[in-house]
Amino acid sequence: MLSREKQEIADRIHGLEEGLIGLSHEIHRHPEIGFQEYKAVDAIETYLKTQGVEIERNYCEIPTSFRAVKKGRGKGPVVAFLAEYDALRGVGHGCGHNVIAACAVGAFLGMASKMDQYDGEIWLLGTPAEEGGAGKVLMLERGGFDGVEFALMMHPTGGGVERNYINRGGRASGSITVSFRGKSAHSSVPSAGINALSAAISVFNQIDMIRPTFGVQDNVNGVILEGGTAGNIIPEFSKCEFCIRAETMKRADELIGMIKGCIRRAQDLTGAAAEIETEPIYAERYPCLPLCKAFKENMGELGISMCYPKPGELFGSSDIGNVSIRIPAIHDYLSITDDASIEAHSTEYARVAAEPRADEICILGAEGLAMTAFDILTDGKLREESIAYHKEIVPAFYGKE
């Protein structure tokens, strides 16, 4: 049974249900890719203004990042709710970030209604470009999380109650794009040209040659984005992209170094000039178990059971991992469809992200996150356990502040 304080928080969020679901659907109707989520931020700002909350836009000098702050009666813990709202190119909200955004807004407003009674403060951070661009990494580098002591967010999943996960990890991930510039020529005289496509193919072949040396968690997958215009022309330009996953950010960086070696050798072999672009590495994830347990308990009080992932499961990556290295954080999962065949990053998942079950999870997740923030603000033992766990679980090679 919920305590009086938590019931009041839940009631406050329940009273905002129509507006929060409307916000989720508005973001869903206008999917925008990373760093272009202007309509999403406009919608969030407009809704928050109806609740008397102003946001700081262009946070960390990122046009589609924002921050809102609600201070309590005195100095105390600082808890941030993280909102994501970018969509997938060509798919829409196939990862349910519209639900994440509205859920975070609801959690912030629910806890904000009680802050005059407690010490500390809560933040709502708009974190763009999770699907590509590593918005949270940029925010970390620019001081956007400075002062935050705990970070909370919920992510939709699918497959029913068996995939309502807490304490779910994630591998490190990075990407590298290489463009080769050669010289076009008629295919009847290939020696007159420099084949940029051959350089790209060489990189793929070299990666396949060294693949047997990879660890169990290492994975490199690549695609050729451009490779010529006609079969009777030596390609003067090619472009390929590689996605790297590994157990740790440190190992992902090592794999990127290996691929750069393959690129250099392809350049030397073919004479095509290489241009390399990399994105910030998404770190592996270190969920804060005491906070996960608190969220699980709160969701249980709301009628939603949660569980741990099965050992050995392989999961994707997110820039929440970089946050989890810095501060205690959770990124727990609630299913918005019982159909296990509907996978994330699909048009089918985008469809269910605006259906009634997703709406229900949006509200319940907001209640659970807000109640977990209440636990952090009011329970010194939970804070101590969470900080101690975080220090223990994050590898020493990342350093301790």
Short mmCIF file of N, CA and C in Angstrom, two decimals, residues 102-248:
data_model
loop_
_atom_site.label_atom_id
_atom_site.label_comp_id
_atom_site.label_asym_id
_atom_site.label_seq_id
_atom_site.Cartn_x
_atom_site.Cartn_y
_atom_site.Cartn_z
N ALA A 102 7.26 12.06 -22.37
CA ALA A 102 6.07 12.39 -21.58
C ALA A 102 6.16 11.79 -20.19
N CYS A 103 6.75 10.61 -20.07
CA CYS A 103 6.93 9.96 -18.78
C CYS A 103 7.83 10.80 -17.87
N ALA A 104 8.94 11.29 -18.41
CA ALA A 104 9.87 12.11 -17.63
C ALA A 104 9.21 13.42 -17.21
N VAL A 105 8.45 14.03 -18.13
CA VAL A 105 7.74 15.26 -17.79
C VAL A 105 6.75 15.01 -16.65
N GLY A 106 6.02 13.90 -16.75
CA GLY A 106 5.06 13.57 -15.70
C GLY A 106 5.72 13.32 -14.36
N ALA A 107 6.85 12.60 -14.37
CA ALA A 107 7.57 12.33 -13.14
C ALA A 107 8.05 13.64 -12.50
N PHE A 108 8.58 14.54 -13.32
CA PHE A 108 9.05 15.83 -12.82
C PHE A 108 7.90 16.61 -12.18
N LEU A 109 6.78 16.69 -12.87
CA LEU A 109 5.65 17.45 -12.34
C LEU A 109 5.07 16.82 -11.09
N GLY A 110 5.06 15.48 -11.07
CA GLY A 110 4.54 14.80 -9.88
C GLY A 110 5.36 15.09 -8.65
N MET A 111 6.68 15.02 -8.77
CA MET A 111 7.55 15.27 -7.64
C MET A 111 7.63 16.76 -7.33
N ALA A 112 7.53 17.60 -8.36
CA ALA A 112 7.59 19.05 -8.15
C ALA A 112 6.48 19.52 -7.23
N SER A 113 5.36 18.83 -7.27
CA SER A 113 4.22 19.23 -6.44
C SER A 113 4.49 19.05 -4.95
N LYS A 114 5.56 18.32 -4.59
CA LYS A 114 5.87 18.05 -3.18
C LYS A 114 7.17 18.71 -2.73
N MET A 115 7.87 19.39 -3.64
CA MET A 115 9.22 19.84 -3.30
C MET A 115 9.26 20.89 -2.22
N ASP A 116 8.19 21.62 -1.99
CA ASP A 116 8.20 22.62 -0.92
C ASP A 116 8.24 21.99 0.47
N GLN A 117 8.09 20.66 0.51
CA GLN A 117 8.11 19.96 1.79
C GLN A 117 9.43 19.24 2.07
N TYR A 118 10.34 19.24 1.09
CA TYR A 118 11.55 18.43 1.23
C TYR A 118 12.78 19.20 0.78
N ASP A 119 13.93 18.78 1.31
CA ASP A 119 15.20 19.37 0.91
C ASP A 119 15.68 18.74 -0.40
N GLY A 120 16.44 19.51 -1.17
CA GLY A 120 16.99 19.01 -2.43
C GLY A 120 16.36 19.72 -3.62
N GLU A 121 16.60 19.17 -4.78
CA GLU A 121 16.00 19.72 -5.98
C GLU A 121 15.87 18.63 -7.04
N ILE A 122 14.96 18.85 -7.95
CA ILE A 122 14.79 17.92 -9.08
C ILE A 122 14.99 18.69 -10.37
N TRP A 123 15.56 17.98 -11.35
CA TRP A 123 15.77 18.54 -12.68
C TRP A 123 15.03 17.70 -13.70
N LEU A 124 14.61 18.34 -14.76
CA LEU A 124 14.14 17.66 -15.96
C LEU A 124 15.11 18.03 -17.06
N LEU A 125 15.84 17.03 -17.57
CA LEU A 125 16.84 17.28 -18.60
C LEU A 125 16.36 16.71 -19.93
N GLY A 126 16.31 17.56 -20.94
CA GLY A 126 16.01 17.11 -22.28
C GLY A 126 17.29 16.68 -22.96
N THR A 127 17.37 15.39 -23.30
CA THR A 127 18.61 14.81 -23.82
C THR A 127 18.38 14.35 -25.27
N PRO A 128 18.77 15.15 -26.23
CA PRO A 128 18.50 14.82 -27.65
C PRO A 128 19.45 13.76 -28.19
N ALA A 129 19.11 13.28 -29.37
CA ALA A 129 20.02 12.48 -30.20
C ALA A 129 20.56 11.23 -29.51
N GLU A 130 19.69 10.47 -28.87
CA GLU A 130 20.16 9.20 -28.29
C GLU A 130 20.39 8.17 -29.38
N GLU A 131 19.59 8.22 -30.45
CA GLU A 131 19.67 7.20 -31.49
C GLU A 131 20.90 7.37 -32.39
N GLY A 132 21.57 8.45 -32.29
CA GLY A 132 22.76 8.70 -33.08
C GLY A 132 23.19 10.14 -32.87
N GLY A 133 24.37 10.32 -32.34
CA GLY A 133 24.83 11.66 -32.02
C GLY A 133 25.26 11.81 -30.58
N ALA A 134 24.80 10.87 -29.72
CA ALA A 134 25.25 10.82 -28.32
C ALA A 134 25.03 12.13 -27.60
N GLY A 135 23.79 12.58 -27.58
CA GLY A 135 23.48 13.85 -26.92
C GLY A 135 23.91 13.91 -25.47
N LYS A 136 23.72 12.83 -24.73
CA LYS A 136 24.10 12.84 -23.32
C LYS A 136 25.61 12.96 -23.14
N VAL A 137 26.36 12.39 -24.08
CA VAL A 137 27.82 12.50 -24.00
C VAL A 137 28.24 13.96 -24.16
N LEU A 138 27.64 14.64 -25.13
CA LEU A 138 27.94 16.06 -25.30
C LEU A 138 27.56 16.86 -24.07
N MET A 139 26.41 16.54 -23.49
CA MET A 139 25.97 17.25 -22.29
C MET A 139 26.92 17.01 -21.12
N LEU A 140 27.39 15.78 -20.99
CA LEU A 140 28.37 15.48 -19.94
C LEU A 140 29.64 16.29 -20.15
N GLU A 141 30.13 16.31 -21.39
CA GLU A 141 31.37 17.02 -21.70
C GLU A 141 31.24 18.51 -21.46
N ARG A 142 30.03 19.05 -21.62
CA ARG A 142 29.82 20.49 -21.50
C ARG A 142 29.28 20.89 -20.13
N GLY A 143 29.30 19.96 -19.17
CA GLY A 143 28.90 20.28 -17.81
C GLY A 143 27.42 20.22 -17.54
N GLY A 144 26.65 19.64 -18.45
CA GLY A 144 25.20 19.61 -18.30
C GLY A 144 24.69 18.77 -17.14
N PHE A 145 25.52 17.84 -16.66
CA PHE A 145 25.14 17.00 -15.53
C PHE A 145 25.86 17.42 -14.25
N ASP A 146 26.64 18.47 -14.31
CA ASP A 146 27.35 18.90 -13.11
C ASP A 146 26.34 19.29 -12.03
N GLY A 147 26.51 18.74 -10.87
CA GLY A 147 25.59 18.99 -9.76
C GLY A 147 24.54 17.93 -9.59
N VAL A 148 24.28 17.15 -10.65
CA VAL A 148 23.30 16.06 -10.54
C VAL A 148 23.93 14.89 -9.79
N GLU A 149 23.21 14.34 -8.83
CA GLU A 149 23.74 13.24 -8.02
C GLU A 149 23.11 11.90 -8.37
N PHE A 150 21.91 11.93 -8.94
CA PHE A 150 21.20 10.70 -9.31
C PHE A 150 20.40 10.98 -10.58
N ALA A 151 20.37 10.00 -11.50
CA ALA A 151 19.65 10.18 -12.76
C ALA A 151 18.67 9.03 -12.95
N LEU A 152 17.44 9.37 -13.34
CA LEU A 152 16.38 8.38 -13.46
C LEU A 152 15.70 8.50 -14.82
N MET A 153 15.46 7.35 -15.46
CA MET A 153 14.62 7.32 -16.66
C MET A 153 14.04 5.93 -16.86
N MET A 154 12.98 5.89 -17.63
CA MET A 154 12.32 4.63 -18.00
C MET A 154 12.34 4.52 -19.51
N HIS A 155 12.48 3.29 -20.01
CA HIS A 155 12.48 3.06 -21.46
C HIS A 155 11.44 1.99 -21.79
N PRO A 156 10.64 2.21 -22.84
CA PRO A 156 9.68 1.17 -23.25
C PRO A 156 10.39 -0.05 -23.82
N THR A 157 9.75 -1.18 -23.68
CA THR A 157 10.19 -2.41 -24.33
C THR A 157 8.94 -3.13 -24.82
N GLY A 158 9.09 -4.38 -25.21
CA GLY A 158 7.94 -5.16 -25.66
C GLY A 158 8.09 -6.60 -25.23
N GLY A 159 7.01 -7.36 -25.30
CA GLY A 159 7.07 -8.77 -24.92
C GLY A 159 6.37 -9.10 -23.63
N GLY A 160 5.70 -8.12 -23.03
CA GLY A 160 4.93 -8.39 -21.83
C GLY A 160 5.73 -8.34 -20.56
N VAL A 161 5.12 -8.86 -19.49
CA VAL A 161 5.68 -8.74 -18.15
C VAL A 161 7.06 -9.36 -18.03
N GLU A 162 7.36 -10.37 -18.84
CA GLU A 162 8.66 -11.03 -18.76
C GLU A 162 9.81 -10.13 -19.22
N ARG A 163 9.47 -8.99 -19.81
CA ARG A 163 10.52 -8.06 -20.25
C ARG A 163 10.40 -6.70 -19.57
N ASN A 164 9.73 -6.69 -18.44
CA ASN A 164 9.75 -5.51 -17.58
C ASN A 164 11.04 -5.58 -16.75
N TYR A 165 12.13 -5.16 -17.36
CA TYR A 165 13.45 -5.40 -16.78
C TYR A 165 13.91 -4.27 -15.87
N ILE A 166 14.54 -4.67 -14.77
CA ILE A 166 15.38 -3.75 -14.01
C ILE A 166 16.83 -4.24 -14.12
N ASN A 167 17.75 -3.32 -13.87
CA ASN A 167 19.17 -3.67 -13.82
C ASN A 167 19.68 -4.28 -15.12
N ARG A 168 19.12 -3.82 -16.23
CA ARG A 168 19.54 -4.32 -17.53
C ARG A 168 20.77 -3.57 -18.00
N GLY A 169 21.79 -4.30 -18.39
CA GLY A 169 23.02 -3.68 -18.87
C GLY A 169 22.95 -3.36 -20.35
N GLY A 170 24.07 -3.00 -20.90
CA GLY A 170 24.18 -2.70 -22.32
C GLY A 170 25.64 -2.58 -22.69
N ARG A 171 25.97 -3.03 -23.88
CA ARG A 171 27.36 -2.96 -24.32
C ARG A 171 27.74 -1.55 -24.78
N ALA A 172 29.03 -1.31 -24.82
CA ALA A 172 29.53 -0.07 -25.40
C ALA A 172 29.36 -0.12 -26.91
N SER A 173 29.20 1.05 -27.51
CA SER A 173 28.98 1.12 -28.94
C SER A 173 29.61 2.38 -29.52
N GLY A 174 30.12 2.24 -30.72
CA GLY A 174 30.67 3.39 -31.43
C GLY A 174 30.46 3.24 -32.91
N SER A 175 30.76 4.28 -33.65
CA SER A 175 30.62 4.19 -35.11
C SER A 175 31.77 4.93 -35.76
N ILE A 176 32.11 4.46 -36.94
CA ILE A 176 33.16 5.10 -37.73
C ILE A 176 32.72 5.09 -39.19
N THR A 177 32.82 6.23 -39.82
CA THR A 177 32.46 6.37 -41.23
C THR A 177 33.71 6.77 -42.00
N VAL A 178 33.94 6.12 -43.13
CA VAL A 178 35.11 6.45 -43.95
C VAL A 178 34.67 6.71 -45.39
N SER A 179 35.18 7.79 -45.93
CA SER A 179 34.96 8.12 -47.34
C SER A 179 36.29 8.01 -48.06
N PHE A 180 36.29 7.30 -49.17
CA PHE A 180 37.49 7.18 -50.02
C PHE A 180 37.28 8.00 -51.29
N ARG A 181 38.29 8.79 -51.64
CA ARG A 181 38.25 9.57 -52.86
C ARG A 181 39.38 9.10 -53.78
N GLY A 182 38.99 8.66 -54.96
CA GLY A 182 39.96 8.18 -55.93
C GLY A 182 39.90 9.00 -57.20
N LYS A 183 39.91 8.31 -58.34
CA LYS A 183 39.89 8.98 -59.64
C LYS A 183 39.09 8.13 -60.60
N SER A 184 38.11 8.74 -61.24
CA SER A 184 37.27 7.98 -62.17
C SER A 184 38.02 7.72 -63.47
N ALA A 185 37.62 6.65 -64.13
CA ALA A 185 38.20 6.30 -65.43
C ALA A 185 37.25 5.32 -66.11
N HIS A 186 37.44 5.15 -67.40
CA HIS A 186 36.64 4.16 -68.12
C HIS A 186 37.08 2.77 -67.65
N SER A 187 36.12 1.88 -67.50
CA SER A 187 36.44 0.56 -66.97
C SER A 187 37.34 -0.26 -67.90
N SER A 188 37.42 0.16 -69.15
CA SER A 188 38.32 -0.55 -70.07
C SER A 188 39.79 -0.21 -69.81
N VAL A 189 40.01 0.89 -69.07
CA VAL A 189 41.39 1.29 -68.75
C VAL A 189 41.47 1.56 -67.24
N PRO A 190 41.32 0.52 -66.41
CA PRO A 190 41.27 0.74 -64.96
C PRO A 190 42.55 1.36 -64.41
N SER A 191 43.67 1.16 -65.09
CA SER A 191 44.93 1.71 -64.58
C SER A 191 44.96 3.23 -64.64
N ALA A 192 44.05 3.83 -65.40
CA ALA A 192 43.99 5.28 -65.49
C ALA A 192 43.24 5.90 -64.30
N GLY A 193 42.61 5.08 -63.51
CA GLY A 193 41.83 5.59 -62.38
C GLY A 193 42.35 5.09 -61.04
N ILE A 194 41.71 5.54 -60.01
CA ILE A 194 41.98 5.05 -58.64
C ILE A 194 40.63 4.60 -58.08
N ASN A 195 40.51 3.32 -57.81
CA ASN A 195 39.22 2.72 -57.49
C ASN A 195 38.90 2.90 -56.00
N ALA A 196 38.00 3.84 -55.73
CA ALA A 196 37.61 4.10 -54.35
C ALA A 196 36.80 2.94 -53.76
N LEU A 197 36.04 2.25 -54.61
CA LEU A 197 35.26 1.11 -54.11
C LEU A 197 36.18 -0.03 -53.69
N SER A 198 37.25 -0.25 -54.42
CA SER A 198 38.21 -1.30 -54.03
C SER A 198 38.78 -1.01 -52.65
N ALA A 199 39.02 0.25 -52.35
CA ALA A 199 39.52 0.61 -51.02
C ALA A 199 38.51 0.24 -49.95
N ALA A 200 37.23 0.55 -50.19
CA ALA A 200 36.19 0.20 -49.21
C ALA A 200 36.10 -1.31 -49.02
N ILE A 201 36.13 -2.06 -50.13
CA ILE A 201 36.05 -3.52 -50.04
C ILE A 201 37.25 -4.07 -49.29
N SER A 202 38.40 -3.46 -49.48
CA SER A 202 39.60 -3.90 -48.76
C SER A 202 39.40 -3.78 -47.25
N VAL A 203 38.77 -2.71 -46.82
CA VAL A 203 38.52 -2.54 -45.37
C VAL A 203 37.65 -3.67 -44.85
N PHE A 204 36.59 -4.00 -45.59
CA PHE A 204 35.72 -5.09 -45.16
C PHE A 204 36.49 -6.41 -45.11
N ASN A 205 37.29 -6.68 -46.11
CA ASN A 205 38.05 -7.93 -46.14
C ASN A 205 39.04 -8.01 -44.98
N GLN A 206 39.69 -6.90 -44.68
CA GLN A 206 40.65 -6.91 -43.57
C GLN A 206 39.95 -7.14 -42.23
N ILE A 207 38.79 -6.52 -42.06
CA ILE A 207 38.04 -6.74 -40.81
C ILE A 207 37.68 -8.21 -40.67
N ASP A 208 37.24 -8.82 -41.78
CA ASP A 208 36.90 -10.25 -41.73
C ASP A 208 38.12 -11.10 -41.41
N MET A 209 39.30 -10.67 -41.85
CA MET A 209 40.52 -11.41 -41.55
C MET A 209 40.88 -11.38 -40.06
N ILE A 210 40.63 -10.24 -39.41
CA ILE A 210 40.99 -10.13 -37.99
C ILE A 210 39.84 -10.50 -37.06
N ARG A 211 38.67 -10.77 -37.63
CA ARG A 211 37.51 -11.08 -36.80
C ARG A 211 37.74 -12.27 -35.85
N PRO A 212 38.47 -13.31 -36.27
CA PRO A 212 38.71 -14.43 -35.34
C PRO A 212 39.44 -14.03 -34.05
N THR A 213 40.08 -12.87 -34.06
CA THR A 213 40.78 -12.41 -32.86
C THR A 213 39.86 -11.65 -31.91
N PHE A 214 38.63 -11.39 -32.32
CA PHE A 214 37.70 -10.62 -31.50
C PHE A 214 37.27 -11.41 -30.27
N GLY A 215 36.95 -10.69 -29.21
CA GLY A 215 36.38 -11.30 -28.02
C GLY A 215 34.91 -11.64 -28.23
N VAL A 216 34.34 -12.35 -27.26
CA VAL A 216 32.94 -12.80 -27.37
C VAL A 216 31.99 -11.62 -27.51
N GLN A 217 32.26 -10.53 -26.80
CA GLN A 217 31.36 -9.38 -26.81
C GLN A 217 31.67 -8.41 -27.95
N ASP A 218 32.76 -8.63 -28.69
CA ASP A 218 33.14 -7.72 -29.77
C ASP A 218 32.29 -7.97 -31.01
N ASN A 219 31.86 -6.89 -31.62
CA ASN A 219 31.09 -7.02 -32.86
C ASN A 219 31.33 -5.81 -33.75
N VAL A 220 31.61 -6.04 -35.02
CA VAL A 220 31.75 -4.97 -36.00
C VAL A 220 30.85 -5.31 -37.18
N ASN A 221 29.94 -4.40 -37.50
CA ASN A 221 29.06 -4.59 -38.64
C ASN A 221 29.16 -3.36 -39.53
N GLY A 222 29.29 -3.57 -40.84
CA GLY A 222 29.46 -2.45 -41.74
C GLY A 222 28.57 -2.51 -42.96
N VAL A 223 28.33 -1.35 -43.54
CA VAL A 223 27.57 -1.26 -44.79
C VAL A 223 28.27 -0.27 -45.72
N ILE A 224 28.14 -0.51 -47.03
CA ILE A 224 28.63 0.44 -48.02
C ILE A 224 27.48 1.37 -48.39
N LEU A 225 27.66 2.64 -48.10
CA LEU A 225 26.62 3.62 -48.35
C LEU A 225 26.66 4.15 -49.79
N GLU A 226 27.86 4.28 -50.33
CA GLU A 226 28.03 4.71 -51.71
C GLU A 226 29.21 3.94 -52.30
N GLY A 227 29.06 3.51 -53.57
CA GLY A 227 30.13 2.72 -54.14
C GLY A 227 30.28 2.83 -55.64
N GLY A 228 29.77 3.90 -56.22
CA GLY A 228 29.87 4.06 -57.67
C GLY A 228 28.53 4.33 -58.29
N THR A 229 28.57 4.66 -59.59
CA THR A 229 27.34 5.03 -60.29
C THR A 229 27.01 4.14 -61.47
N ALA A 230 28.02 3.47 -62.03
CA ALA A 230 27.79 2.60 -63.20
C ALA A 230 28.89 1.56 -63.27
N GLY A 231 28.55 0.40 -63.80
CA GLY A 231 29.50 -0.69 -63.85
C GLY A 231 30.67 -0.45 -64.81
N ASN A 232 30.51 0.47 -65.76
CA ASN A 232 31.59 0.71 -66.72
C ASN A 232 32.43 1.94 -66.37
N ILE A 233 32.32 2.38 -65.10
CA ILE A 233 33.11 3.52 -64.61
C ILE A 233 33.85 3.10 -63.34
N ILE A 234 35.14 3.37 -63.31
CA ILE A 234 35.90 3.13 -62.08
C ILE A 234 35.40 4.12 -61.03
N PRO A 235 34.91 3.66 -59.88
CA PRO A 235 34.33 4.58 -58.90
C PRO A 235 35.39 5.53 -58.32
N GLU A 236 35.08 6.83 -58.37
CA GLU A 236 35.98 7.81 -57.79
C GLU A 236 35.65 8.12 -56.33
N PHE A 237 34.50 7.61 -55.85
CA PHE A 237 34.09 7.89 -54.47
C PHE A 237 33.38 6.69 -53.88
N SER A 238 33.67 6.41 -52.65
CA SER A 238 32.93 5.38 -51.90
C SER A 238 32.81 5.83 -50.46
N LYS A 239 31.80 5.31 -49.80
CA LYS A 239 31.57 5.66 -48.40
C LYS A 239 31.01 4.46 -47.68
N CYS A 240 31.57 4.15 -46.54
CA CYS A 240 31.05 3.02 -45.75
C CYS A 240 31.01 3.40 -44.27
N GLU A 241 30.16 2.71 -43.56
CA GLU A 241 29.94 3.01 -42.15
C GLU A 241 30.00 1.72 -41.35
N PHE A 242 30.63 1.78 -40.19
CA PHE A 242 30.76 0.61 -39.33
C PHE A 242 30.21 0.91 -37.94
N CYS A 243 29.47 -0.05 -37.42
CA CYS A 243 28.98 0.02 -36.04
C CYS A 243 29.79 -0.96 -35.21
N ILE A 244 30.32 -0.49 -34.08
CA ILE A 244 31.18 -1.30 -33.22
C ILE A 244 30.51 -1.48 -31.88
N ARG A 245 30.49 -2.70 -31.40
CA ARG A 245 29.99 -2.97 -30.04
C ARG A 245 31.04 -3.79 -29.29
N ALA A 246 31.14 -3.52 -27.99
CA ALA A 246 32.13 -4.21 -27.17
C ALA A 246 31.67 -4.19 -25.72
N GLU A 247 32.36 -4.94 -24.89
CA GLU A 247 31.96 -5.03 -23.49
C GLU A 247 32.15 -3.72 -22.75
N THR A 248 33.21 -2.98 -23.12
CA THR A 248 33.48 -1.71 -22.45
C THR A 248 33.80 -0.63 -23.48
#
